[in-house]
Amino acid sequence: VKVGNNILIADGSISIRVDSIESETVLKGTVLNSKKLGERKNCNLPGVKVDIPVLTESDIHDVQNFCCKNRMDFLAASFVQTGEDVRFIRRILDEAGGQNVQIICKIENEAGMENFDEILKYTDGVMVARGDLGMEIPSEKVALAQKMLITKCNIAGKFVIVATQMLESMCENPLPTRAEMLDVANAVFDGADATMLSGETANGAFPAKAVATMAAITRNAEEGVNHSQVYNFIRDFTPMPVGTIEAVVACASKTAVDIPDLGCIVVFSESGYRANLTSKYRPRCPIIVITHNQSVVKHTNSVFGQYAFQIPIPATWATEKKYLQGAVEYAVEKNLCKPGAMVVVIGGVPQDVVVTKEAASSHVIPSFGITTAPGMWKKMQRTGSTLINPEYAKESSVRTISLRATAISLEEVFSPNAPVRKTKIVCTMGPKCWDEETMAELIDEGMDVARFNFSHGDHEAHQAVLDRFRKVCAEKKSNCAVLLDTKGPEVRTAMLRNHEPIQLVKDQEIIVYAAGPDEYTTFEGYKTEEETKIGCSYAKLCQSVQPGNKLLFADGSVVIKVLEIIDDRNLRGLVMNDKMLGERKNGNLPGVKVELDVLQAKDVDDIINFACKNKMDFVAVSFVQTGADVLSVRKILDENGGQDIQIISKIENEEGVANIDDILKYSDGIMVARGDLGMEIPSQKVALAQKMLITKANVAGRFVICATQMLESMCDNPLPTRAEMTDVANAVFDGVDGTMLSGETANGAFPAKTVATMAAINANAELGIDYWQQYNFLHRGNAGSHTITTLEASLANVALSAVEFSADKDGDGVISAEETVPIVVLTEDGIAADLISKYRPPSAVFVATNSQRVVNHTGSRFGQIPVFLEPGQYNIAGAVKAASAVAKAMDIPFEGNRVLVVSCKNDGFVHTAAVAHVVTVLNGVHTPAPTEPMPTTYTDPGKLNTVTSKRGSKISLEDILTPADSFRKTKIVCTMGPKCWDEDTMRSLLREGMGVARFNFSHGDHEAQQAVLNRYRAACAKEGAAMKEELGLDYTPHWASLMDTKGPEIRTAMLRDGEPIYLVKDQAITIEAVGDDYTTFQGYKTESETRIGLSYAKLCQSVKVGNNILIADGSISI
């Protein structure tokens, strides 16, 4: 380390800044936060190349005496930093008989990322290990790093696993958070071959359910992948020329794109090489790998789309046809291929039997053909040699195509720089943030809109908060907007006898009484020996549902399946799970159109007597289901002086998703309200719905906000989970205008820090957006399908000019604010500014207006910065001068820069066109910019070493509302631990979808791990035999095992008397690099000095002054 480095201890909970290097083994630093420090806490040294071998002596012992001895399938090596590290591991494996063990390199620090291309040459696969990676690089950069690493693996044809905190909340809860659902799905969209569960299976309360949930999310995400776009992207970026084998395999994979109903691809592969090349191109259908090689069979469990069909001896000319027939029949039996579907065959086998890997079929020129699976598929028709599938054509015509284009350089991942944030932040007011001091902090950290949730509180309480908020805004000269969120129509359970909760038991019958809105507060449900009966506030319950529907209560924790409609007020149902049910619990009716007015009497009163009276800026309307709902809200607003209040339609159920096009016509913006939406549609479909809704809003030019559980863990913790980091970033990549915080600011322990974290993630995600691709998609893709106005056409060209003028001029890998061209829009109504924002330019859009309403509405629009014009300033000169002053206050480069100035022509009724000028500004005065040739194509010198990624999705309403019928291709790795290492639970995990069992050698000894491995293999044998008999298979299915090394690590030393010491922010601390003596050295804190030891002997040679040392998972920073 060097002066200035940071040392992070205890998962980053303690941070220590290095101030001076005192000697070979002692440095002095400053503690950056208050935290109690214990013994043997893990450490991270961000930005420091740690000079410790990739395999310690303990690791080598584990590898040779456990992994090789037990013929495990994979070795995951921690903290791989160079290609030489991989070659060293390969030698250790080969010397101990581990030639068939594949190496997975865990990328966990800066050095691993810097040397990633070299690592890829020698490794078999990669793990994006987001735990330590999020300590070694800033947490807001993790999403960029993940996309970059996955894309590089995809192009290289190496499998890649995404790991750490994917379904973290399922350690304790039976359902994941919305952020986790989206994180898993986005890993699939990014191109991961597999996703991994750690503590969720090892120590969680619901290991099998966690696997089932992950399997469902990945399978449904795969339905939304635009395979044609993905194939073209990988093919375009693969270095040419390719070898003969890859050329044939690529053609076969292309066929899977050209024939949408292709059943499967069958490939003969004795070494796995052909099969892996096939997976590289991400075909939409399963890949059946015919092989005799047991190692190849096991390794299919980690690679996208592969399923093994094992044969007794390698195939030859004489047996190729027989084995092909058997493989196709197996695929049909296991529902991997539909009967009668076309099947692509990648053949080509030796004339005679060979069993050596060197002489395997991978080195025979492959053949390529098409056959048909046995059976009849009624959906398919053939005319001559042409495949006709009218259903597919019909389905494709109503799919929403989206493009998430990113361009990410290594400099962007490591650089602390970020552009001016363009994605807005909505914060919910509540007890933890509605004092004036905290409100001011939220504004300072990046809040753009304050949300008032009228599901709680009365007018008097909300008025007091609003008055305080506007006082703070006035003092800070902030244009932060205010939003009223209606309570909306709701379904709730009625009262209970003696107000005591009742215990519902799985498989018991229950009567549900439609008490209605008036009676449900007096009706009392009960449970007796004869029957259980509860009430519900929805009067038309029995007219709306039918047998087979499900009723969800208490945030989905109670599920009741409808068995029979008894009469107009009563139905009989079956309880699906054990749970205690209380009074007034919220209810959801998935798939049912709830016949309740979008505005209830309370909502109308709230809008008229609070929103209109207080001239609020937005009303967010809950459970909007139709365009008519929006019109009814507009009517009430207009009749009560709320003409300037904009409507945000919250999409929260199936009807809202189904009618989104009609809703968008009349809404000013929409909110993807993932809380109730995840109850109303299957949770695994939320990611598809989010992408579809955001894309439709983008194309329609309506602003869109993503909400619910985005940084949920920050209600209690100062750092978000890895899933939450990537969820927020992916919302930005998807195209949102704003992201929203709910309980995180209203009731969380760290409201201001949460806003700062979201602002940092948003800004850094914007770094990775490929604005050129995004513009082309919006303008020439979906937007090109309908006629646009003259005004929009001219403003689209303004956005294009902003893209073309922007470039990384200093070559630091970041298009910073001074390298973009600011846009100044002179507008009275905001329409011109909104149309520019629609096309997502990389520039700040200064909205110069004399309307306070327009000023406030910029808080919901991507990239817009308000500039209020005083009387006499409403002209181009006044707009430029005022925008220059705002830019200076916000530290946005403006003076001396080229600036695009836009004004609109108006014929007195409507805007007809926009006029744009390119000017330079000096001292607030503009002059025409020097004439420069416009670039004919978009070039960006800083992006020459950039990893471009185009992740397309193609999602229909049917994809969201119907069960997935495709076979899952993304694999699942599960960590073994106390909660899952009994044989019965292991078999449950296998049934639910586990492909690889991970053995974590950071804990336990060989004896304990051996016992677990033996049980695992016994469970595999029993479950395989059961599946063989159940499915009538010709062979027994196999599952793989993976050993994860402890790897090099840094830990704090012992402490006097074994007692933790309390570190205080800004205190000085001395750190001694005690090396192997860390188990005997004892740190201490006295009045004169605080001294601790670290196990890293070369600490003082590695860090420099200014570095940070993170300790205890980053909870301590020095």
JSON list of C-alpha atoms in Angstrom, two decimals, residues 1017-1108:
[
{"chain": "A", "resi": 1017, "resn": "ARG", "atom": "CA", "xyz": [-22.94, -38.13, -4.45]},
{"chain": "A", "resi": 1018, "resn": "ALA", "atom": "CA", "xyz": [-25.32, -40.58, -2.76]},
{"chain": "A", "resi": 1019, "resn": "ALA", "atom": "CA", "xyz": [-28.17, -38.09, -3.23]},
{"chain": "A", "resi": 1020, "resn": "CYS", "atom": "CA", "xyz": [-27.19, -37.66, -6.90]},
{"chain": "A", "resi": 1021, "resn": "ALA", "atom": "CA", "xyz": [-27.19, -41.42, -7.41]},
{"chain": "A", "resi": 1022, "resn": "LYS", "atom": "CA", "xyz": [-30.61, -41.87, -5.79]},
{"chain": "A", "resi": 1023, "resn": "GLU", "atom": "CA", "xyz": [-32.21, -38.89, -7.52]},
{"chain": "A", "resi": 1024, "resn": "GLY", "atom": "CA", "xyz": [-30.65, -39.90, -10.84]},
{"chain": "A", "resi": 1025, "resn": "ALA", "atom": "CA", "xyz": [-32.02, -43.43, -10.51]},
{"chain": "A", "resi": 1026, "resn": "ALA", "atom": "CA", "xyz": [-35.46, -42.06, -9.63]},
{"chain": "A", "resi": 1027, "resn": "MET", "atom": "CA", "xyz": [-35.46, -39.75, -12.66]},
{"chain": "A", "resi": 1028, "resn": "LYS", "atom": "CA", "xyz": [-34.22, -42.53, -14.93]},
{"chain": "A", "resi": 1029, "resn": "GLU", "atom": "CA", "xyz": [-37.14, -44.73, -13.93]},
{"chain": "A", "resi": 1030, "resn": "GLU", "atom": "CA", "xyz": [-39.69, -41.90, -13.92]},
{"chain": "A", "resi": 1031, "resn": "LEU", "atom": "CA", "xyz": [-38.72, -40.59, -17.38]},
{"chain": "A", "resi": 1032, "resn": "GLY", "atom": "CA", "xyz": [-37.72, -43.92, -18.91]},
{"chain": "A", "resi": 1033, "resn": "LEU", "atom": "CA", "xyz": [-34.21, -42.69, -19.68]},
{"chain": "A", "resi": 1034, "resn": "ASP", "atom": "CA", "xyz": [-31.46, -44.86, -21.14]},
{"chain": "A", "resi": 1035, "resn": "TYR", "atom": "CA", "xyz": [-28.88, -43.47, -18.71]},
{"chain": "A", "resi": 1036, "resn": "THR", "atom": "CA", "xyz": [-28.65, -41.92, -15.26]},
{"chain": "A", "resi": 1037, "resn": "PRO", "atom": "CA", "xyz": [-28.52, -38.10, -15.06]},
{"chain": "A", "resi": 1038, "resn": "HIS", "atom": "CA", "xyz": [-25.39, -36.57, -13.52]},
{"chain": "A", "resi": 1039, "resn": "TRP", "atom": "CA", "xyz": [-24.69, -33.44, -11.51]},
{"chain": "A", "resi": 1040, "resn": "ALA", "atom": "CA", "xyz": [-21.37, -31.69, -10.91]},
{"chain": "A", "resi": 1041, "resn": "SER", "atom": "CA", "xyz": [-19.34, -30.58, -7.91]},
{"chain": "A", "resi": 1042, "resn": "LEU", "atom": "CA", "xyz": [-17.11, -27.55, -7.47]},
{"chain": "A", "resi": 1043, "resn": "MET", "atom": "CA", "xyz": [-14.38, -26.80, -4.94]},
{"chain": "A", "resi": 1044, "resn": "ASP", "atom": "CA", "xyz": [-13.97, -23.10, -4.12]},
{"chain": "A", "resi": 1045, "resn": "THR", "atom": "CA", "xyz": [-10.54, -22.29, -2.65]},
{"chain": "A", "resi": 1046, "resn": "LYS", "atom": "CA", "xyz": [-10.08, -20.16, 0.42]},
{"chain": "A", "resi": 1047, "resn": "GLY", "atom": "CA", "xyz": [-7.47, -18.22, -1.55]},
{"chain": "A", "resi": 1048, "resn": "PRO", "atom": "CA", "xyz": [-5.22, -15.39, -0.41]},
{"chain": "A", "resi": 1049, "resn": "GLU", "atom": "CA", "xyz": [-6.76, -13.26, 2.29]},
{"chain": "A", "resi": 1050, "resn": "ILE", "atom": "CA", "xyz": [-5.93, -10.47, 4.67]},
{"chain": "A", "resi": 1051, "resn": "ARG", "atom": "CA", "xyz": [-7.19, -10.56, 8.24]},
{"chain": "A", "resi": 1052, "resn": "THR", "atom": "CA", "xyz": [-6.80, -8.43, 11.35]},
{"chain": "A", "resi": 1053, "resn": "ALA", "atom": "CA", "xyz": [-4.70, -9.91, 14.14]},
{"chain": "A", "resi": 1054, "resn": "MET", "atom": "CA", "xyz": [-5.66, -10.80, 17.69]},
{"chain": "A", "resi": 1055, "resn": "LEU", "atom": "CA", "xyz": [-6.57, -8.17, 20.31]},
{"chain": "A", "resi": 1056, "resn": "ARG", "atom": "CA", "xyz": [-5.55, -7.93, 23.96]},
{"chain": "A", "resi": 1057, "resn": "ASP", "atom": "CA", "xyz": [-7.74, -10.14, 26.14]},
{"chain": "A", "resi": 1058, "resn": "GLY", "atom": "CA", "xyz": [-9.72, -11.04, 23.00]},
{"chain": "A", "resi": 1059, "resn": "GLU", "atom": "CA", "xyz": [-11.82, -7.88, 23.48]},
{"chain": "A", "resi": 1060, "resn": "PRO", "atom": "CA", "xyz": [-12.97, -5.78, 20.49]},
{"chain": "A", "resi": 1061, "resn": "ILE", "atom": "CA", "xyz": [-11.72, -2.19, 20.41]},
{"chain": "A", "resi": 1062, "resn": "TYR", "atom": "CA", "xyz": [-13.87, 0.79, 19.50]},
{"chain": "A", "resi": 1063, "resn": "LEU", "atom": "CA", "xyz": [-12.54, 2.88, 16.64]},
{"chain": "A", "resi": 1064, "resn": "VAL", "atom": "CA", "xyz": [-13.68, 6.50, 16.38]},
{"chain": "A", "resi": 1065, "resn": "LYS", "atom": "CA", "xyz": [-13.99, 8.55, 13.22]},
{"chain": "A", "resi": 1066, "resn": "ASP", "atom": "CA", "xyz": [-10.90, 10.72, 12.54]},
{"chain": "A", "resi": 1067, "resn": "GLN", "atom": "CA", "xyz": [-8.73, 9.07, 15.22]},
{"chain": "A", "resi": 1068, "resn": "ALA", "atom": "CA", "xyz": [-5.16, 8.09, 14.27]},
{"chain": "A", "resi": 1069, "resn": "ILE", "atom": "CA", "xyz": [-4.23, 4.41, 14.19]},
{"chain": "A", "resi": 1070, "resn": "THR", "atom": "CA", "xyz": [-1.00, 2.47, 13.70]},
{"chain": "A", "resi": 1071, "resn": "ILE", "atom": "CA", "xyz": [-1.09, -0.72, 11.66]},
{"chain": "A", "resi": 1072, "resn": "GLU", "atom": "CA", "xyz": [1.65, -3.32, 11.89]},
{"chain": "A", "resi": 1073, "resn": "ALA", "atom": "CA", "xyz": [2.11, -5.85, 9.08]},
{"chain": "A", "resi": 1074, "resn": "VAL", "atom": "CA", "xyz": [2.69, -8.85, 11.35]},
{"chain": "A", "resi": 1075, "resn": "GLY", "atom": "CA", "xyz": [2.42, -11.53, 8.63]},
{"chain": "A", "resi": 1076, "resn": "ASP", "atom": "CA", "xyz": [2.21, -15.10, 9.93]},
{"chain": "A", "resi": 1077, "resn": "ASP", "atom": "CA", "xyz": [2.40, -13.82, 13.51]},
{"chain": "A", "resi": 1078, "resn": "TYR", "atom": "CA", "xyz": [-1.13, -12.41, 13.20]},
{"chain": "A", "resi": 1079, "resn": "THR", "atom": "CA", "xyz": [-2.51, -15.25, 15.35]},
{"chain": "A", "resi": 1080, "resn": "THR", "atom": "CA", "xyz": [-0.22, -14.30, 18.24]},
{"chain": "A", "resi": 1081, "resn": "PHE", "atom": "CA", "xyz": [0.25, -10.54, 17.87]},
{"chain": "A", "resi": 1082, "resn": "GLN", "atom": "CA", "xyz": [-2.22, -8.60, 20.03]},
{"chain": "A", "resi": 1083, "resn": "GLY", "atom": "CA", "xyz": [-3.56, -5.19, 19.03]},
{"chain": "A", "resi": 1084, "resn": "TYR", "atom": "CA", "xyz": [-4.67, -2.65, 21.58]},
{"chain": "A", "resi": 1085, "resn": "LYS", "atom": "CA", "xyz": [-6.11, 0.78, 22.24]},
{"chain": "A", "resi": 1086, "resn": "THR", "atom": "CA", "xyz": [-4.68, 2.99, 24.98]},
{"chain": "A", "resi": 1087, "resn": "GLU", "atom": "CA", "xyz": [-4.93, 6.69, 25.74]},
{"chain": "A", "resi": 1088, "resn": "SER", "atom": "CA", "xyz": [-1.71, 7.31, 23.81]},
{"chain": "A", "resi": 1089, "resn": "GLU", "atom": "CA", "xyz": [-2.08, 4.96, 20.82]},
{"chain": "A", "resi": 1090, "resn": "THR", "atom": "CA", "xyz": [-4.27, 2.54, 18.92]},
{"chain": "A", "resi": 1091, "resn": "ARG", "atom": "CA", "xyz": [-2.34, -0.26, 17.18]},
{"chain": "A", "resi": 1092, "resn": "ILE", "atom": "CA", "xyz": [-3.65, -3.25, 15.25]},
{"chain": "A", "resi": 1093, "resn": "GLY", "atom": "CA", "xyz": [-1.97, -5.99, 13.24]},
{"chain": "A", "resi": 1094, "resn": "LEU", "atom": "CA", "xyz": [-2.70, -7.28, 9.73]},
{"chain": "A", "resi": 1095, "resn": "SER", "atom": "CA", "xyz": [-1.77, -10.68, 8.32]},
{"chain": "A", "resi": 1096, "resn": "TYR", "atom": "CA", "xyz": [-0.40, -9.22, 5.06]},
{"chain": "A", "resi": 1097, "resn": "ALA", "atom": "CA", "xyz": [3.40, -9.07, 5.46]},
{"chain": "A", "resi": 1098, "resn": "LYS", "atom": "CA", "xyz": [3.97, -6.81, 2.42]},
{"chain": "A", "resi": 1099, "resn": "LEU", "atom": "CA", "xyz": [1.31, -4.27, 3.38]},
{"chain": "A", "resi": 1100, "resn": "CYS", "atom": "CA", "xyz": [3.71, -1.34, 3.71]},
{"chain": "A", "resi": 1101, "resn": "GLN", "atom": "CA", "xyz": [5.35, -2.10, 0.35]},
{"chain": "A", "resi": 1102, "resn": "SER", "atom": "CA", "xyz": [1.98, -2.32, -1.42]},
{"chain": "A", "resi": 1103, "resn": "VAL", "atom": "CA", "xyz": [-0.08, 0.64, -0.23]},
{"chain": "A", "resi": 1104, "resn": "LYS", "atom": "CA", "xyz": [0.63, 4.32, -0.60]},
{"chain": "A", "resi": 1105, "resn": "VAL", "atom": "CA", "xyz": [-0.50, 7.40, 1.30]},
{"chain": "A", "resi": 1106, "resn": "GLY", "atom": "CA", "xyz": [-4.13, 8.15, 0.43]},
{"chain": "A", "resi": 1107, "resn": "ASN", "atom": "CA", "xyz": [-5.13, 4.50, -0.11]},
{"chain": "A", "resi": 1108, "resn": "ASN", "atom": "CA", "xyz": [-8.01, 3.16, 1.97]}
]
